[in-house]
Coordinates of C-alpha atoms in Angstrom, one line a residue:
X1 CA 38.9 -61.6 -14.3
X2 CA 42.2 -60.1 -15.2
X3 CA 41.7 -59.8 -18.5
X4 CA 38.0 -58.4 -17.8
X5 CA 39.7 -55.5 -15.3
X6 CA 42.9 -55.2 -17.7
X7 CA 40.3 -53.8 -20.6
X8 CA 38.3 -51.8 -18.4
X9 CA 41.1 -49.8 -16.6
X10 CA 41.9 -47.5 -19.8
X11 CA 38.0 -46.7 -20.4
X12 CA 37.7 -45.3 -16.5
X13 CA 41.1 -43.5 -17.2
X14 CA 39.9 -41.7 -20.6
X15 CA 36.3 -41.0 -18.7
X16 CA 37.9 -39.3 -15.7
X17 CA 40.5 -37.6 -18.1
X18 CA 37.2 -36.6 -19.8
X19 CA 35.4 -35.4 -16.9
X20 CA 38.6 -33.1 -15.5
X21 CA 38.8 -31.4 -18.8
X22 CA 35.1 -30.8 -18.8
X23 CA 35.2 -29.6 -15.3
X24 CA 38.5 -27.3 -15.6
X25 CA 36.7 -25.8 -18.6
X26 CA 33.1 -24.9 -16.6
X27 CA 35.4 -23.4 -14.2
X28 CA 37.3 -21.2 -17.1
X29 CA 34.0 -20.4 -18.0
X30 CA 32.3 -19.6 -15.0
X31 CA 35.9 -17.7 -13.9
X32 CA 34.6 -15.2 -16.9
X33 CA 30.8 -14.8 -15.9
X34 CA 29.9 -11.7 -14.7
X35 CA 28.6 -13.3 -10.9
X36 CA 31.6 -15.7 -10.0
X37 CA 33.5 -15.3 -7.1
X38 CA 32.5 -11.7 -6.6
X39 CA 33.6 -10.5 -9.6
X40 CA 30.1 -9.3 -10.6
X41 CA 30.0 -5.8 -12.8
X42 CA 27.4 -5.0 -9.7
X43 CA 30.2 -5.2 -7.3
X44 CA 32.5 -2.6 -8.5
X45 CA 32.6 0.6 -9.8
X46 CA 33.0 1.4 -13.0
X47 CA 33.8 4.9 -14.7
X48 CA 30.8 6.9 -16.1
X49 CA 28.3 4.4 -14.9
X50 CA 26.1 5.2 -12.1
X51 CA 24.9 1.9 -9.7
X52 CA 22.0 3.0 -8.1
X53 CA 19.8 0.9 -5.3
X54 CA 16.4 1.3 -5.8
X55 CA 14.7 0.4 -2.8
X56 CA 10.9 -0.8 -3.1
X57 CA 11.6 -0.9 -6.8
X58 CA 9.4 -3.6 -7.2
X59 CA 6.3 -1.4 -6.1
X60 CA 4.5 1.0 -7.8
X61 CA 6.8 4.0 -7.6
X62 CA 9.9 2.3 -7.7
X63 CA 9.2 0.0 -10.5
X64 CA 8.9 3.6 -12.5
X65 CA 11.4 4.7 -10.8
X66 CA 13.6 2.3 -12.1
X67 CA 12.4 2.1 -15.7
X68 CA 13.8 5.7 -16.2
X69 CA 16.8 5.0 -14.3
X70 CA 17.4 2.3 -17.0
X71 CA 16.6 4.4 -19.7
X72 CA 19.0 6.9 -19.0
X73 CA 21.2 4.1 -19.0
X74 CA 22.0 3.9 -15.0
X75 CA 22.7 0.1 -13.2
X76 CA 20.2 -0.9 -11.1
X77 CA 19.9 -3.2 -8.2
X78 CA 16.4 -3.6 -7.2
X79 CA 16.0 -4.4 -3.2
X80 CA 12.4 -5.5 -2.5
X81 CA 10.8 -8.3 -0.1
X82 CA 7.6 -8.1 -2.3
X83 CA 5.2 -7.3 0.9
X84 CA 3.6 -4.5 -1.2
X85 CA 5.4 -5.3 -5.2
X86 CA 5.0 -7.5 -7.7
X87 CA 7.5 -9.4 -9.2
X88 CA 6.0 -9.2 -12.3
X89 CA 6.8 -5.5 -12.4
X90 CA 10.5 -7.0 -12.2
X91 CA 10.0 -9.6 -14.7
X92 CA 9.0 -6.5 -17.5
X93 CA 11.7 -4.5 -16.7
X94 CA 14.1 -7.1 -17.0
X95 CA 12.6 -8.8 -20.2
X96 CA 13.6 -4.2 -21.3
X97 CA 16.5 -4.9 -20.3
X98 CA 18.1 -8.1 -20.7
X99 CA 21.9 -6.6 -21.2
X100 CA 24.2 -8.1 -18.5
X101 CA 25.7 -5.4 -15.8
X102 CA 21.9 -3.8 -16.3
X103 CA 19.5 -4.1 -13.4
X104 CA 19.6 -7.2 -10.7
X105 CA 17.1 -7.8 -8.3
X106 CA 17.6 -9.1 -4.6
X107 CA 14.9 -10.3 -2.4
X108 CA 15.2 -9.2 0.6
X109 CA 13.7 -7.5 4.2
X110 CA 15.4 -4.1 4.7
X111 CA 14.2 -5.0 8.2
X112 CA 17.4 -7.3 8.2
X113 CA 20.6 -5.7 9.3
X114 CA 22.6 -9.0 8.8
X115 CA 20.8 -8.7 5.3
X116 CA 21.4 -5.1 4.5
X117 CA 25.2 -4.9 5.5
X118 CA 25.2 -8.4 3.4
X119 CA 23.6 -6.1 0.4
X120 CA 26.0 -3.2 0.7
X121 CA 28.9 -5.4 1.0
X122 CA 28.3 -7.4 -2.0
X123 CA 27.5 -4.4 -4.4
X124 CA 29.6 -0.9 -5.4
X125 CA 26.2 1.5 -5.3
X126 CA 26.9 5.4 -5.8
X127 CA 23.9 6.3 -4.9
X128 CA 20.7 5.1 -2.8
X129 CA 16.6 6.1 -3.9
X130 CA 14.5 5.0 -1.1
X131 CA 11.3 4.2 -1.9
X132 CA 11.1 1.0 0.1
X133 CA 7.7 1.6 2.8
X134 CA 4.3 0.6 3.7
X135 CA 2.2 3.9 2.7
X136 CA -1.0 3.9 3.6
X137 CA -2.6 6.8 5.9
X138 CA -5.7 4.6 7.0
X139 CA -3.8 1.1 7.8
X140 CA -1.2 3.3 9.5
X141 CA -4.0 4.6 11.9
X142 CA -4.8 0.6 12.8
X143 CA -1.0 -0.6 12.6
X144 CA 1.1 2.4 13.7
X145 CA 3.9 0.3 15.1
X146 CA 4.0 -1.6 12.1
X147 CA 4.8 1.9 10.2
X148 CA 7.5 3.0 12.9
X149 CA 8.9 -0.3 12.4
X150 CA 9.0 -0.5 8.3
X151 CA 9.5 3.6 7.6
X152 CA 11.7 4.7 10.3
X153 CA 13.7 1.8 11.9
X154 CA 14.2 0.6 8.5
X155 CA 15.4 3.6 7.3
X156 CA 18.0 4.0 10.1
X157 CA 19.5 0.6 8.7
X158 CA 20.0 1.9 5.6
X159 CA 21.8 5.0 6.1
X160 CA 24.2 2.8 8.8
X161 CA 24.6 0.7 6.1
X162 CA 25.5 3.6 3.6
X163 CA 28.3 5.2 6.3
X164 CA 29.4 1.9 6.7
X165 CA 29.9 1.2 2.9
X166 CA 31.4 4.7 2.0
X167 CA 27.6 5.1 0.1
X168 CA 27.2 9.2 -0.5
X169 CA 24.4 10.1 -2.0
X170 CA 20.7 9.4 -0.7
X171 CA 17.2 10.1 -2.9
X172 CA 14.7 9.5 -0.1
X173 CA 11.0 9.5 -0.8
X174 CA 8.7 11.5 1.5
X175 CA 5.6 12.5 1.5
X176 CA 3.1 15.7 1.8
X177 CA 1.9 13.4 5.0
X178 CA 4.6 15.2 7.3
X179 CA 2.8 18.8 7.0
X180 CA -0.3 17.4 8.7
X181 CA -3.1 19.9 8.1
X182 CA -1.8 22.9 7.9
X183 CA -3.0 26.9 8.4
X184 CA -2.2 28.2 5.2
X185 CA -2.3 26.4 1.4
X186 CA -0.4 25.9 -0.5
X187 CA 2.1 24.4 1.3
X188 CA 5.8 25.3 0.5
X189 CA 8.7 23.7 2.1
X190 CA 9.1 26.2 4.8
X191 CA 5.6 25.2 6.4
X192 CA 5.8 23.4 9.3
X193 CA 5.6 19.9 9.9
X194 CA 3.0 18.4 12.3
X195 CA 1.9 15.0 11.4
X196 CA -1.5 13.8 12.0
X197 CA -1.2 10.2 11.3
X198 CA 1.8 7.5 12.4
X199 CA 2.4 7.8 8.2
X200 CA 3.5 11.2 8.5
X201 CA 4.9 10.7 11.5
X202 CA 7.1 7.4 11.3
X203 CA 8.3 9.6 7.5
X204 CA 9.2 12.8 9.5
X205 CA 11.1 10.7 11.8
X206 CA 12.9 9.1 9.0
X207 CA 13.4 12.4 7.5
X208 CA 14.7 13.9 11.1
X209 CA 17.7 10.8 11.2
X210 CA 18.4 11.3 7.7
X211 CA 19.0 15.5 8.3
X212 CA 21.2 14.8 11.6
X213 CA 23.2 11.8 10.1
X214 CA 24.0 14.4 7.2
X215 CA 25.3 17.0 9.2
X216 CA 27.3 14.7 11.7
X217 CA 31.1 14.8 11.0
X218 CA 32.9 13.3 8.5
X219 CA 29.4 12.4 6.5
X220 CA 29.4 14.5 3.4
X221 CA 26.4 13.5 2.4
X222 CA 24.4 14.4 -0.4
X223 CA 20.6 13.9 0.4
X224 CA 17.3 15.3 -1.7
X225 CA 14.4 14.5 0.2
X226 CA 11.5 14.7 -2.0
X227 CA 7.8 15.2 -0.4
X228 CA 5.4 14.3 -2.8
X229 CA 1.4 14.6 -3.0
X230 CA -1.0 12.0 -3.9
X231 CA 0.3 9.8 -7.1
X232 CA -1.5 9.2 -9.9
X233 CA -0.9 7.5 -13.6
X234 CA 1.4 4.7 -15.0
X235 CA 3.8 4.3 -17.5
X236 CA 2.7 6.0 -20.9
X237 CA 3.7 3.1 -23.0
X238 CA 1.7 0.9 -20.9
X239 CA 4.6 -1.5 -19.6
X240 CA 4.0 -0.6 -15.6
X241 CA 0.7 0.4 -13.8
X242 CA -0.5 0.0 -10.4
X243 CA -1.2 -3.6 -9.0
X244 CA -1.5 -3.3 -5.6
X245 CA -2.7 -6.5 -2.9
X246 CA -6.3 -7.0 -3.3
X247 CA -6.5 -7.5 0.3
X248 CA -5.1 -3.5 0.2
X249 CA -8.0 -1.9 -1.6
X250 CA -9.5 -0.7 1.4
X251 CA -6.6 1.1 2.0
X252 CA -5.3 1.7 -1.1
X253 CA -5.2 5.4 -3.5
X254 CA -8.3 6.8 -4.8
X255 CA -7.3 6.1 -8.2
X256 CA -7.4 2.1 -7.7
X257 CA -10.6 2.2 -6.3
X258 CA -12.3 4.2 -9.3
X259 CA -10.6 1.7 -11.5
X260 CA -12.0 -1.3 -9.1
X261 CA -15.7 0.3 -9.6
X262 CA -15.2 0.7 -13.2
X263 CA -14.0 -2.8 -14.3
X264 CA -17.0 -4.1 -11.6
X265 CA -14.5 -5.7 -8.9
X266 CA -16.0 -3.7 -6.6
X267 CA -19.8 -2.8 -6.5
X268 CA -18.9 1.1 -6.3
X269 CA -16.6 3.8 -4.9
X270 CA -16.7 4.8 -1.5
X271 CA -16.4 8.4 -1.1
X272 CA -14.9 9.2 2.6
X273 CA -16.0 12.9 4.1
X274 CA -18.6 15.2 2.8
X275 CA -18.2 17.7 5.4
X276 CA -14.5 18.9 5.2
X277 CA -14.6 22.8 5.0
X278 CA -13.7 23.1 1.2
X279 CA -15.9 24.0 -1.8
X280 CA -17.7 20.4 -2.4
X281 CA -17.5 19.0 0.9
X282 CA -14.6 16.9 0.0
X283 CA -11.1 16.5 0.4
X284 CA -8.4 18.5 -1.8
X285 CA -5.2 17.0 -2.7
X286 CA -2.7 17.8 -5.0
X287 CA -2.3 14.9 -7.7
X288 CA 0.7 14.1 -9.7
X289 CA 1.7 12.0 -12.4
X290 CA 4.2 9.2 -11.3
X291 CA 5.8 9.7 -14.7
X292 CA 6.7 13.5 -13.6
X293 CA 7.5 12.4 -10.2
X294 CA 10.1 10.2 -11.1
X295 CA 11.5 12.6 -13.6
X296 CA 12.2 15.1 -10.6
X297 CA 13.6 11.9 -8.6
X298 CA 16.3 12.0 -11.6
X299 CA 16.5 15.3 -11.8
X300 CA 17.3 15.8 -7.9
X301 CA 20.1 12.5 -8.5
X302 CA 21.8 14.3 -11.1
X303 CA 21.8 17.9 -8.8
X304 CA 22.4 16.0 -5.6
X305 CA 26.0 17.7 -4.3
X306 CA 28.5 16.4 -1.2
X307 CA 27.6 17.9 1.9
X308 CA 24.3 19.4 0.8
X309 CA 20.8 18.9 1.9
X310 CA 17.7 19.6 -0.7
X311 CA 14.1 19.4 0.9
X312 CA 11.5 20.1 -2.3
X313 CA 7.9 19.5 -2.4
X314 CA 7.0 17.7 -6.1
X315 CA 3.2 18.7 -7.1
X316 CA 1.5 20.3 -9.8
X317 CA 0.6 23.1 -7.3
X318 CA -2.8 22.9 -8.0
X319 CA -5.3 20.9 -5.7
X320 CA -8.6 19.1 -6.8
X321 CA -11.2 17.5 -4.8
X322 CA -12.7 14.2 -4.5
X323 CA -15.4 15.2 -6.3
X324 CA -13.5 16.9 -9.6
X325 CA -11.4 13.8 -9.0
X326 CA -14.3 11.0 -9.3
X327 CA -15.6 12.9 -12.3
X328 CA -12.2 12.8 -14.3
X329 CA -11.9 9.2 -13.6
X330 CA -16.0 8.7 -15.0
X331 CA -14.3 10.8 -18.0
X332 CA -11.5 8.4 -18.3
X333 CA -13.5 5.0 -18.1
X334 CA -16.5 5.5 -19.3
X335 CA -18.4 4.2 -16.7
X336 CA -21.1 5.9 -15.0
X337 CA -19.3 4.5 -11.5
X338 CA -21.7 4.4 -8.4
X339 CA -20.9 6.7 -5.4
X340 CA -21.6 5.8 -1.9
X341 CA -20.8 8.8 0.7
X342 CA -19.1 7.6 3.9
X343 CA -17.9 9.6 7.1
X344 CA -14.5 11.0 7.5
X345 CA -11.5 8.2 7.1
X346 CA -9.7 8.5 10.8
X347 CA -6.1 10.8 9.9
X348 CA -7.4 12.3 7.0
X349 CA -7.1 16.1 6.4
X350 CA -8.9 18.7 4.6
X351 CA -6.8 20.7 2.1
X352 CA -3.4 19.6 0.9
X353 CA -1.6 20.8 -2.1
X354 CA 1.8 21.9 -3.3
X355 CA 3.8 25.6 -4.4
X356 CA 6.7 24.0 -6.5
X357 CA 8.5 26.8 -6.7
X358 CA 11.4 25.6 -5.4
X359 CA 11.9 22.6 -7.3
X360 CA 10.9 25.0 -10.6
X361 CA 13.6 26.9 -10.1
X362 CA 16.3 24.9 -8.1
X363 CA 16.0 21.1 -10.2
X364 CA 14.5 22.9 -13.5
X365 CA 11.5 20.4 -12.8
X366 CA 7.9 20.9 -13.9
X367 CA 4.6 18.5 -14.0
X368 CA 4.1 17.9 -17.4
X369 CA 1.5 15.3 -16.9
X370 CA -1.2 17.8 -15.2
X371 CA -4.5 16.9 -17.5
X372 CA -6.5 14.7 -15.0
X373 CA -8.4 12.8 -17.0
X374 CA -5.4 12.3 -19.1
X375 CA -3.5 10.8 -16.7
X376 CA -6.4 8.5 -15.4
X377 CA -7.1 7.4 -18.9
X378 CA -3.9 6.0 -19.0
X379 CA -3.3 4.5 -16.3
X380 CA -7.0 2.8 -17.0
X381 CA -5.6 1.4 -20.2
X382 CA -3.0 -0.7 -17.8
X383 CA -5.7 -1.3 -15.6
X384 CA -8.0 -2.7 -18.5
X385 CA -5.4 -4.8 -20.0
X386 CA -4.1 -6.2 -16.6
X387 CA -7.4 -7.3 -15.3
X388 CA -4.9 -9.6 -12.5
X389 CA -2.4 -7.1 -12.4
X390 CA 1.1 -8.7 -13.0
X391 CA -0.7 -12.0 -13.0
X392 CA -2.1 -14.2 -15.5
X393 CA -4.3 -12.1 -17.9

């Protein structure tokens, strides 16, 4: 037995001798990875490189949103809790953009406070774009606490969060929703705001906090508020459409459902009001190109000054009705879609669309993107390619 233990005593000393230097040297190497102890590139600043969080940027908008921001070479953090994105949106922009110190993405409810001060604390942002909401004028008529709760409470916890963290600079994402149904078109940014739906309500209310924090002492903020009109298109070189639930159809833009009709998921499109007081019968709205909007989004980051306020309405400034709207989209397909007319959708309004002078002159913006059928087809070539969305095709 003594001999036995007398030969075996030297091979346990070399393999914990082994195992100390193998572990000292994960540490070393760990000690130089980006996300150890804090010392991520996301948690401090760096010169000439702008961390921006991208709220929502897992959705429709924000995913866009943040494939420019990437392109332009900004550093991303992507806050989403995937009620309304897809992670597969995520998954594409980070297969783009593979590059350490590039884009992270954090699951999480802005909801949260313990969550969101956790957020801020961990991560150096410069800047904030807020496109983080449930948007949805009909399910907002069914669940209007539920759209009080997500667009304005949450929004209050994220500009407490930004005093707190020394965070300047605020992007937020409105909406043509806040103007209601105004007297006179087109609607500039001087028209008053009377929401007709808890939508445009709960993002007037946002907007409200968001212009008193600003002018509150010792804030300095810089804040672009951006109120756009309906949203239309995807990403030109086909990397990011429009996916959303399939339970959300019912609610969900116009453009989805002609896209629904066309590829057969549904048996038709359901046309809401034929007796509005415009030309047609139907409504008017004001459609722009997500690819434009997020280029004023950019644009209004790069303008955005301490201790100023911009409010600017981002359209084409020219409105087209349901009708013109389902023809483009026949156009775009090439299927003869089926129409069923329906009464009035409850919070709906007649006539909404844009005068973008101010943004023309004031952020050098302009909608590039304004051929209808254009922008349908190619956001139908997404749509025809992603049959499941970000799913398994």
């Amino acid at each position: 037995m003594e001999y036995f233990d007398a030969r075996r005593k030297p091979h346990n000393v070399g393999k914990i001798i082994a195992a100390l230097v193998l572990t000292t040297l994960c540490i070393f190497v760990l000690k130089q990875s980006p996300g150890f102890g804090g010392n991520s590139v996301f948690s401090r600043h760096e010169p000439g490189v702008t961390h921006v969080l991208v709220t929502g940027g897992a959705g429709y908008i924000g995913s866009h949103a943040s494939l420019r921001l990437l392109k332009d070479n900004y550093r991303v953090t992507i806050v989403d809790n995937l009620s309304r994105g897809n992670m597969g949106a995520v998954k594409v922009l980070k297969e783009l953009f593979p590059q350490p110190g590039r884009l992270q993405f954090i699951f999480a409810d802005l909801g949260d406070q313990k969550s969101v001060n956790k957020i801020f604390s961990e991560n150096a942002f410069d800047a904030v774009m807020h496109f983080a909401a449930v948007a949805y004028v009909g399910e907002s008529t069914l669940e209007p606490l539920r759209y009080y709760h997500n667009i304005t409470s949450n929004t209050l916890l994220i500009l407490e969060a930004m005093a707190s963290h020394g965070v300047k600079t605020l992007i937020y994402s409105s909406t043509c929703a806040t103007y209601g149904e105004p007297e006179k078109m087109p609607i500039t940014e001087a028209t008053p705001q009377f929401p007709i739906n808890p939508y445009g309500k709960a993002k007037k209310m946002a907007e409200d906090i968001i212009l008193d924090f600003s002018k509150s002492k010792g804030a300095d903020m810089a804040v672009m508020i951006l109120r756009y009109f309906n949203v239309i298109g995807s990403d030109p070189e086909g990397r990011l459409g429009e996916a959303p639930r399939p339970e959300l159809r019912e609610h969900g833009r116009i453009s989805g459902a002609c896209f629904d009709a066309a590829l057969g998921v549904i048996p038709g499109l359901k046309v809401k009001g034929t007796d509005y007081p415009t030309a047609d019968g139907t409504c008017i709205r004001d459609y722009i190109d997500v690819t434009d909007l997020v280029d004023a989004h950019v644009k209004a980051l790069n303008k955005a000054e301490p201790g100023k306020v911009g409010i600017y309405n981002v359209g084409t400034g020219r409105g087209r009705s349901v009708n013109e709207f389902v023809d483009a989209c026949k156009k775009a397909t090439g299927v003869d879609i089926k129409i069923e007319y329906l009464s009035r959708r409850p919070g709906d309004y007649a006539e909404v669309y844009s005068d973008p002078t101010k943004i023309n002159k004031e952020l050098n913006w302009t909608a590039q993107y304004t051929d209808l059928t254009e922008s349908l087809s190619v956001a139908w070539r997404w749509q025809k390619s992603h049959p499941r969305g970000y799913g398994t095709n």
